[in-house]
Structure formats: C-alpha cells, structure tokens
PDB file of C-alpha atoms in Angstrom:
ATOM      1  CA  SER A   1      70.636 -41.220  -6.370  1.00  0.00           C
ATOM      2  CA  GLN A   2      72.896 -39.479  -3.916  1.00  0.00           C
ATOM      3  CA  THR A   3      74.278 -41.226  -0.863  1.00  0.00           C
ATOM      4  CA  ILE A   4      76.593 -40.259   1.940  1.00  0.00           C
ATOM      5  CA  HIS A   5      78.876 -42.616   3.812  1.00  0.00           C
ATOM      6  CA  GLN A   6      80.505 -41.813   7.123  1.00  0.00           C
ATOM      7  CA  TRP A   7      82.902 -43.949   9.145  1.00  0.00           C
ATOM      8  CA  PRO A   8      83.721 -45.260  11.607  1.00  0.00           C
ATOM      9  CA  ALA A   9      80.310 -45.498  13.252  1.00  0.00           C
ATOM     10  CA  THR A  10      81.802 -45.719  16.739  1.00  0.00           C
ATOM     11  CA  LEU A  11      85.230 -44.940  18.056  1.00  0.00           C
ATOM     12  CA  VAL A  12      86.836 -45.088  21.500  1.00  0.00           C
ATOM     13  CA  GLN A  13      90.103 -43.215  21.717  1.00  0.00           C
ATOM     14  CA  PRO A  14      92.443 -42.297  24.603  1.00  0.00           C
ATOM     15  CA  VAL A  15      93.129 -38.698  25.490  1.00  0.00           C
ATOM     16  CA  GLY A  16      95.986 -37.320  23.451  1.00  0.00           C
ATOM     17  CA  SER A  17      95.542 -39.715  20.547  1.00  0.00           C
ATOM     18  CA  PRO A  18      94.828 -38.562  16.983  1.00  0.00           C
ATOM     19  CA  LEU A  19      91.443 -38.669  15.274  1.00  0.00           C
ATOM     20  CA  SER A  20      90.292 -39.177  11.728  1.00  0.00           C
ATOM     21  CA  LEU A  21      86.627 -39.374  10.736  1.00  0.00           C
ATOM     22  CA  GLU A  22      85.924 -39.728   7.051  1.00  0.00           C
ATOM     23  CA  CYS A  23      82.942 -38.955   4.885  1.00  0.00           C
ATOM     24  CA  THR A  24      82.268 -39.450   1.191  1.00  0.00           C
ATOM     25  CA  VAL A  25      79.336 -38.432  -0.963  1.00  0.00           C
ATOM     26  CA  GLU A  26      78.252 -40.276  -4.087  1.00  0.00           C
ATOM     27  CA  GLY A  27      75.961 -39.317  -6.891  1.00  0.00           C
ATOM     28  CA  THR A  28      76.561 -35.561  -6.969  1.00  0.00           C
ATOM     29  CA  SER A  29      79.275 -33.113  -7.952  1.00  0.00           C
ATOM     30  CA  ASN A  30      80.673 -30.085  -6.151  1.00  0.00           C
ATOM     31  CA  PRO A  31      78.551 -30.477  -3.023  1.00  0.00           C
ATOM     32  CA  ASN A  32      78.777 -28.226  -0.013  1.00  0.00           C
ATOM     33  CA  LEU A  33      80.087 -30.401   2.816  1.00  0.00           C
ATOM     34  CA  TYR A  34      79.621 -30.005   6.546  1.00  0.00           C
ATOM     35  CA  TRP A  35      80.718 -31.422   9.886  1.00  0.00           C
ATOM     36  CA  TYR A  36      78.261 -31.002  12.752  1.00  0.00           C
ATOM     37  CA  ARG A  37      78.397 -32.092  16.370  1.00  0.00           C
ATOM     38  CA  GLN A  38      75.139 -33.126  17.993  1.00  0.00           C
ATOM     39  CA  ALA A  39      74.893 -32.793  21.755  1.00  0.00           C
ATOM     40  CA  ALA A  40      71.894 -33.302  23.998  1.00  0.00           C
ATOM     41  CA  GLY A  41      70.332 -29.971  24.886  1.00  0.00           C
ATOM     42  CA  ARG A  42      72.659 -28.090  22.583  1.00  0.00           C
ATOM     43  CA  GLY A  43      71.278 -29.141  19.244  1.00  0.00           C
ATOM     44  CA  LEU A  44      73.386 -29.228  16.126  1.00  0.00           C
ATOM     45  CA  GLN A  45      76.579 -27.226  16.206  1.00  0.00           C
ATOM     46  CA  LEU A  46      78.200 -26.511  12.846  1.00  0.00           C
ATOM     47  CA  LEU A  47      81.924 -27.167  13.130  1.00  0.00           C
ATOM     48  CA  PHE A  48      83.200 -26.819   9.555  1.00  0.00           C
ATOM     49  CA  TYR A  49      81.848 -26.320   6.082  1.00  0.00           C
ATOM     50  CA  SER A  50      83.418 -26.499   2.656  1.00  0.00           C
ATOM     51  CA  VAL A  51      82.208 -25.142  -0.674  1.00  0.00           C
ATOM     52  CA  GLY A  52      85.031 -26.707  -2.707  1.00  0.00           C
ATOM     53  CA  ILE A  53      88.266 -28.718  -2.689  1.00  0.00           C
ATOM     54  CA  GLY A  54      90.717 -27.279  -0.208  1.00  0.00           C
ATOM     55  CA  GLN A  55      88.245 -24.645   0.976  1.00  0.00           C
ATOM     56  CA  ILE A  56      87.447 -25.026   4.660  1.00  0.00           C
ATOM     57  CA  SER A  57      85.641 -22.601   6.925  1.00  0.00           C
ATOM     58  CA  SER A  58      85.616 -23.049  10.677  1.00  0.00           C
ATOM     59  CA  GLU A  59      82.621 -21.955  12.665  1.00  0.00           C
ATOM     60  CA  VAL A  60      83.970 -22.367  16.178  1.00  0.00           C
ATOM     61  CA  PRO A  61      87.480 -22.439  17.632  1.00  0.00           C
ATOM     62  CA  GLN A  62      88.318 -25.913  18.825  1.00  0.00           C
ATOM     63  CA  ASN A  63      90.706 -28.786  18.934  1.00  0.00           C
ATOM     64  CA  LEU A  64      89.558 -30.155  15.595  1.00  0.00           C
ATOM     65  CA  SER A  65      90.400 -29.520  11.952  1.00  0.00           C
ATOM     66  CA  ALA A  66      88.865 -30.481   8.631  1.00  0.00           C
ATOM     67  CA  SER A  67      90.182 -31.173   5.166  1.00  0.00           C
ATOM     68  CA  ARG A  68      88.702 -31.768   1.725  1.00  0.00           C
ATOM     69  CA  PRO A  69      91.280 -33.522  -0.414  1.00  0.00           C
ATOM     70  CA  GLN A  70      88.769 -34.493  -3.092  1.00  0.00           C
ATOM     71  CA  ASP A  71      85.485 -33.070  -4.337  1.00  0.00           C
ATOM     72  CA  ARG A  72      83.330 -35.564  -2.463  1.00  0.00           C
ATOM     73  CA  GLN A  73      85.552 -36.410   0.493  1.00  0.00           C
ATOM     74  CA  PHE A  74      85.535 -34.598   3.834  1.00  0.00           C
ATOM     75  CA  ILE A  75      87.737 -35.512   6.776  1.00  0.00           C
ATOM     76  CA  LEU A  76      87.521 -34.437  10.412  1.00  0.00           C
ATOM     77  CA  SER A  77      90.791 -34.682  12.318  1.00  0.00           C
ATOM     78  CA  SER A  78      92.549 -33.964  15.548  1.00  0.00           C
ATOM     79  CA  LYS A  79      96.206 -34.304  16.467  1.00  0.00           C
ATOM     80  CA  LYS A  80      95.501 -34.772  20.167  1.00  0.00           C
ATOM     81  CA  LEU A  81      92.036 -35.561  21.462  1.00  0.00           C
ATOM     82  CA  LEU A  82      90.596 -34.017  24.604  1.00  0.00           C
ATOM     83  CA  LEU A  83      87.914 -35.494  26.833  1.00  0.00           C
ATOM     84  CA  SER A  84      85.625 -32.665  25.731  1.00  0.00           C
ATOM     85  CA  ASP A  85      85.833 -33.871  22.115  1.00  0.00           C
ATOM     86  CA  SER A  86      83.572 -36.796  22.977  1.00  0.00           C
ATOM     87  CA  GLY A  87      80.275 -36.609  21.159  1.00  0.00           C
ATOM     88  CA  PHE A  88      78.235 -37.505  18.107  1.00  0.00           C
ATOM     89  CA  TYR A  89      79.604 -36.170  14.840  1.00  0.00           C
ATOM     90  CA  LEU A  90      77.559 -35.812  11.688  1.00  0.00           C
ATOM     91  CA  CYS A  91      78.792 -35.308   8.160  1.00  0.00           C
ATOM     92  CA  ALA A  92      76.347 -33.708   5.747  1.00  0.00           C
ATOM     93  CA  TRP A  93      76.056 -32.305   2.236  1.00  0.00           C
ATOM     94  CA  SER A  94      73.944 -29.946   0.210  1.00  0.00           C
ATOM     95  CA  VAL A  95      73.861 -28.736  -3.362  1.00  0.00           C
ATOM     96  CA  VAL A  96      73.029 -25.283  -4.641  1.00  0.00           C
ATOM     97  CA  GLY A  97      69.632 -25.515  -6.244  1.00  0.00           C
ATOM     98  CA  THR A  98      68.121 -27.836  -3.645  1.00  0.00           C
ATOM     99  CA  GLY A  99      67.069 -24.907  -1.515  1.00  0.00           C
ATOM    100  CA  ASN A 100      69.740 -25.408   1.133  1.00  0.00           C
ATOM    101  CA  THR A 101      68.301 -28.754   2.131  1.00  0.00           C
ATOM    102  CA  ILE A 102      70.980 -30.635   4.062  1.00  0.00           C
ATOM    103  CA  TYR A 103      71.397 -34.394   3.848  1.00  0.00           C
ATOM    104  CA  PHE A 104      73.020 -36.104   6.798  1.00  0.00           C
ATOM    105  CA  GLY A 105      75.156 -39.175   7.230  1.00  0.00           C
ATOM    106  CA  GLU A 106      74.489 -41.716   9.923  1.00  0.00           C
ATOM    107  CA  GLY A 107      76.949 -40.186  12.340  1.00  0.00           C
ATOM    108  CA  SER A 108      79.961 -41.273  14.349  1.00  0.00           C
ATOM    109  CA  TRP A 109      80.025 -41.746  18.103  1.00  0.00           C
ATOM    110  CA  LEU A 110      83.366 -40.658  19.544  1.00  0.00           C
ATOM    111  CA  THR A 111      84.244 -41.457  23.130  1.00  0.00           C
ATOM    112  CA  VAL A 112      87.494 -40.085  24.453  1.00  0.00           C
ATOM    113  CA  VAL A 113      88.718 -41.936  27.556  1.00  0.00           C
TER     114      VAL A 113
ATOM    115  CA  ALA B   1      72.768 -12.815  12.831  1.00  0.00           C
ATOM    116  CA  GLN B   2      70.330 -15.671  12.508  1.00  0.00           C
ATOM    117  CA  ARG B   3      68.964 -17.602  15.444  1.00  0.00           C
ATOM    118  CA  VAL B   4      66.472 -20.413  15.982  1.00  0.00           C
ATOM    119  CA  THR B   5      64.776 -21.056  19.309  1.00  0.00           C
ATOM    120  CA  GLN B   6      62.942 -24.218  20.293  1.00  0.00           C
ATOM    121  CA  PRO B   7      61.717 -23.548  23.823  1.00  0.00           C
ATOM    122  CA  GLU B   8      60.739 -27.111  24.704  1.00  0.00           C
ATOM    123  CA  LYS B   9      63.360 -29.806  25.214  1.00  0.00           C
ATOM    124  CA  LEU B  10      60.720 -32.464  25.729  1.00  0.00           C
ATOM    125  CA  LEU B  11      57.082 -32.613  24.706  1.00  0.00           C
ATOM    126  CA  SER B  12      54.927 -35.526  25.860  1.00  0.00           C
ATOM    127  CA  VAL B  13      51.465 -36.066  24.403  1.00  0.00           C
ATOM    128  CA  PHE B  14      49.004 -38.940  24.373  1.00  0.00           C
ATOM    129  CA  LYS B  15      48.281 -40.857  21.202  1.00  0.00           C
ATOM    130  CA  GLY B  16      45.490 -39.140  19.293  1.00  0.00           C
ATOM    131  CA  ALA B  17      46.105 -35.748  20.911  1.00  0.00           C
ATOM    132  CA  PRO B  18      47.148 -32.707  18.870  1.00  0.00           C
ATOM    133  CA  VAL B  19      50.830 -31.861  18.633  1.00  0.00           C
ATOM    134  CA  GLU B  20      52.496 -28.478  18.321  1.00  0.00           C
ATOM    135  CA  LEU B  21      56.266 -28.167  18.366  1.00  0.00           C
ATOM    136  CA  LYS B  22      57.269 -24.551  18.753  1.00  0.00           C
ATOM    137  CA  CYS B  23      59.943 -22.778  16.736  1.00  0.00           C
ATOM    138  CA  ASN B  24      60.770 -19.081  16.759  1.00  0.00           C
ATOM    139  CA  TYR B  25      63.445 -17.451  14.678  1.00  0.00           C
ATOM    140  CA  SER B  26      65.400 -14.258  14.434  1.00  0.00           C
ATOM    141  CA  TYR B  27      66.629 -13.039  11.064  1.00  0.00           C
ATOM    142  CA  SER B  28      66.511  -9.611   9.447  1.00  0.00           C
ATOM    143  CA  GLY B  29      66.129 -10.812   5.851  1.00  0.00           C
ATOM    144  CA  SER B  30      63.893 -13.321   4.100  1.00  0.00           C
ATOM    145  CA  PRO B  31      64.305 -16.747   5.695  1.00  0.00           C
ATOM    146  CA  GLU B  32      63.784 -20.252   4.512  1.00  0.00           C
ATOM    147  CA  LEU B  33      62.554 -22.520   7.314  1.00  0.00           C
ATOM    148  CA  PHE B  34      62.849 -26.274   7.703  1.00  0.00           C
ATOM    149  CA  TRP B  35      61.881 -29.046  10.077  1.00  0.00           C
ATOM    150  CA  TYR B  36      64.219 -32.023  10.398  1.00  0.00           C
ATOM    151  CA  VAL B  37      63.404 -35.252  12.243  1.00  0.00           C
ATOM    152  CA  GLN B  38      65.524 -37.992  13.755  1.00  0.00           C
ATOM    153  CA  TYR B  39      63.782 -41.258  14.591  1.00  0.00           C
ATOM    154  CA  SER B  40      65.426 -43.740  16.926  1.00  0.00           C
ATOM    155  CA  ARG B  41      68.461 -45.358  15.290  1.00  0.00           C
ATOM    156  CA  GLN B  42      67.926 -43.486  12.034  1.00  0.00           C
ATOM    157  CA  ARG B  43      69.737 -40.596  10.454  1.00  0.00           C
ATOM    158  CA  LEU B  44      68.606 -37.006  10.722  1.00  0.00           C
ATOM    159  CA  GLN B  45      66.429 -36.196   7.728  1.00  0.00           C
ATOM    160  CA  LEU B  46      64.358 -33.401   6.269  1.00  0.00           C
ATOM    161  CA  LEU B  47      60.691 -33.491   7.245  1.00  0.00           C
ATOM    162  CA  LEU B  48      59.391 -30.417   5.459  1.00  0.00           C
ATOM    163  CA  ARG B  49      60.266 -26.965   4.106  1.00  0.00           C
ATOM    164  CA  HIS B  50      58.053 -23.942   4.350  1.00  0.00           C
ATOM    165  CA  ILE B  51      58.383 -23.028   0.680  1.00  0.00           C
ATOM    166  CA  SER B  52      57.002 -26.421  -0.320  1.00  0.00           C
ATOM    167  CA  ARG B  53      53.796 -25.810   1.638  1.00  0.00           C
ATOM    168  CA  GLU B  54      53.223 -29.543   1.886  1.00  0.00           C
ATOM    169  CA  SER B  55      52.018 -31.943   4.535  1.00  0.00           C
ATOM    170  CA  ILE B  56      54.386 -34.779   5.392  1.00  0.00           C
ATOM    171  CA  LYS B  57      53.215 -37.671   7.597  1.00  0.00           C
ATOM    172  CA  GLY B  58      50.305 -35.477   8.643  1.00  0.00           C
ATOM    173  CA  PHE B  59      52.572 -32.659   9.823  1.00  0.00           C
ATOM    174  CA  THR B  60      52.234 -29.085   8.622  1.00  0.00           C
ATOM    175  CA  ALA B  61      54.067 -25.880   9.442  1.00  0.00           C
ATOM    176  CA  ASP B  62      53.153 -22.343   8.520  1.00  0.00           C
ATOM    177  CA  LEU B  63      55.610 -19.496   8.425  1.00  0.00           C
ATOM    178  CA  ASN B  64      54.274 -16.562  10.446  1.00  0.00           C
ATOM    179  CA  LYS B  65      56.496 -13.602   9.661  1.00  0.00           C
ATOM    180  CA  GLY B  66      54.648 -11.324  12.075  1.00  0.00           C
ATOM    181  CA  GLU B  67      55.353 -13.621  15.006  1.00  0.00           C
ATOM    182  CA  THR B  68      58.613 -14.934  13.485  1.00  0.00           C
ATOM    183  CA  SER B  69      57.450 -18.465  14.114  1.00  0.00           C
ATOM    184  CA  PHE B  70      57.367 -21.759  12.247  1.00  0.00           C
ATOM    185  CA  HIS B  71      55.522 -24.133  14.560  1.00  0.00           C
ATOM    186  CA  LEU B  72      55.115 -27.773  13.545  1.00  0.00           C
ATOM    187  CA  LYS B  73      51.619 -29.175  13.970  1.00  0.00           C
ATOM    188  CA  LYS B  74      49.767 -32.445  13.678  1.00  0.00           C
ATOM    189  CA  PRO B  75      46.102 -32.895  14.631  1.00  0.00           C
ATOM    190  CA  PHE B  76      46.405 -36.463  15.945  1.00  0.00           C
ATOM    191  CA  ALA B  77      49.701 -37.798  17.284  1.00  0.00           C
ATOM    192  CA  GLN B  78      50.788 -41.357  16.503  1.00  0.00           C
ATOM    193  CA  GLU B  79      53.283 -43.482  18.400  1.00  0.00           C
ATOM    194  CA  GLU B  80      55.581 -43.547  15.380  1.00  0.00           C
ATOM    195  CA  ASP B  81      55.873 -39.756  15.599  1.00  0.00           C
ATOM    196  CA  SER B  82      58.082 -40.137  18.667  1.00  0.00           C
ATOM    197  CA  ALA B  83      61.419 -38.660  17.618  1.00  0.00           C
ATOM    198  CA  MET B  84      63.754 -35.695  17.935  1.00  0.00           C
ATOM    199  CA  TYR B  85      62.670 -32.667  15.911  1.00  0.00           C
ATOM    200  CA  TYR B  86      64.897 -29.785  14.850  1.00  0.00           C
ATOM    201  CA  CYS B  87      63.823 -26.487  13.381  1.00  0.00           C
ATOM    202  CA  ALA B  88      66.300 -24.823  11.014  1.00  0.00           C
ATOM    203  CA  LEU B  89      66.697 -21.529   9.177  1.00  0.00           C
ATOM    204  CA  SER B  90      68.627 -20.448   6.109  1.00  0.00           C
ATOM    205  CA  PRO B  91      68.699 -17.149   4.233  1.00  0.00           C
ATOM    206  CA  LEU B  92      66.496 -17.373   1.164  1.00  0.00           C
ATOM    207  CA  SER B  93      68.995 -16.678  -1.601  1.00  0.00           C
ATOM    208  CA  GLY B  94      71.354 -18.489  -3.939  1.00  0.00           C
ATOM    209  CA  GLY B  95      74.789 -19.935  -3.383  1.00  0.00           C
ATOM    210  CA  TYR B  96      76.048 -21.231  -0.043  1.00  0.00           C
ATOM    211  CA  GLN B  97      73.945 -20.049   2.816  1.00  0.00           C
ATOM    212  CA  LYS B  98      74.534 -21.014   6.418  1.00  0.00           C
ATOM    213  CA  VAL B  99      71.834 -23.196   7.942  1.00  0.00           C
ATOM    214  CA  THR B 100      71.223 -22.616  11.642  1.00  0.00           C
ATOM    215  CA  PHE B 101      69.543 -25.289  13.751  1.00  0.00           C
ATOM    216  CA  GLY B 102      67.619 -25.017  16.968  1.00  0.00           C
ATOM    217  CA  THR B 103      68.435 -27.104  20.025  1.00  0.00           C
ATOM    218  CA  GLY B 104      65.746 -29.635  19.219  1.00  0.00           C
ATOM    219  CA  THR B 105      62.573 -30.934  20.856  1.00  0.00           C
ATOM    220  CA  LYS B 106      62.073 -34.552  21.779  1.00  0.00           C
ATOM    221  CA  LEU B 107      58.506 -35.621  21.076  1.00  0.00           C
ATOM    222  CA  GLN B 108      57.252 -38.525  23.138  1.00  0.00           C
ATOM    223  CA  VAL B 109      53.869 -39.970  22.177  1.00  0.00           C
ATOM    224  CA  ILE B 110      52.362 -41.958  25.018  1.00  0.00           C
ATOM    225  CA  PRO B 111      50.241 -44.969  23.991  1.00  0.00           C
TER     226      PRO B 111
END
C-alpha cells in the first residue's frame, strides 16, 4: 500500500535562517506531488505542485521554493525565513486514475521566531 | 476559474441532532466534488467523493448542479464526528487537474 512520510513534524527556526521540509512517497510511481499550507480561516492553500521529476509549478508568489530531485521525493525550501512563513505545511500526493483524490502527510508545524 | 465556498467557520450541534455542512462551488465545466475530514491529531483524509455516491460514517453528500452545491449531511450527529471538514473541487477529466479546497468548517458535536 502507498504511504507518505513528511518530516520534521515540528520546527522552530529564527528569522533569516534556511528551511528544508522533506516528503517521500512509497508504494506508487510517478505521483503528482503537492505542498499545501493550512491556516485557520484560510483553508488549504496550494503552494506548489509537481507532475514529474524536476517539474515544479508555483501557485502563489512567496518566499518559498520547491524541488523534486527524485520521482517520489518533494522538498520545500527557503533561503531566508520570514515571520509570515510560520504555519502548518502539508505534503500530499495523487495518481492519475484515482479520480484526483489527494492523500496527505501528517504535516509539519513551522514556527519562525 | 474554480472556487469553493464554505460559509460556516464553525458549526455546533447537539449529539443526535441532524448535521448539514454547506458547500457551494463555482466552475464552468463538469466538476468532481469531495469532502475531506481532519480529526484531532490525525491527518487530513478523504471522506467521500460525489461520483462514488456512497455513505461514509453515516455521511452523505449530493451534487446539486442547479444550486451548485455539495452539502454534507448526517441525520444524527455523534461526538466522534467533531472535526474539521473541507469541501474540494476538481475538474472532471484526465491527467493532472488542480484541486481547490474551501476554507473549512469546524464541526463541534456537543454531548
């Protein structure tokens, strides 16, 4: 069966420091991969999605970037964190043929101080 | 453009009372609609899809194209139904299709 792993679960970083959140999917090939941010009252905001290795699409302009170095690996990064980057980040995947059902990781809490 | 609206941020009901979580959408083509649920300290997960026409944990949702709605209903609320619920929309076609989520409704079932 397919599983998704996301880490770290919690992270406290100072302003101006770099960020790296990592996500891997097991049990499937060529998944679509996503990074979402979940904020109270604002729902789920799609940040990035990827349909293949090296293919990244950004949904909103921001201080973050994403990379997909391997088929089932998705990384969310920042060179210099801002206070406004604090939030709950979710990695997710889907596969064509599953009717666009999205499967989420457990999320990462980022606090920028 | 596709848009999903969940007008209620918080819905409180007593145990045993009927539940209706509202979802309205805007999309010019044929949509696929979903409800996702997030229980406390658990990951966000799919609850049901309109094309499956199934009942999950007593919940049902009917796509009303005339009213562009996909409300989630349950006749008798249980305490374990307390959670965050998100409505989502995707174009009904093959390949990658963007999934748009609503802002979510927190359901609180009062014992």
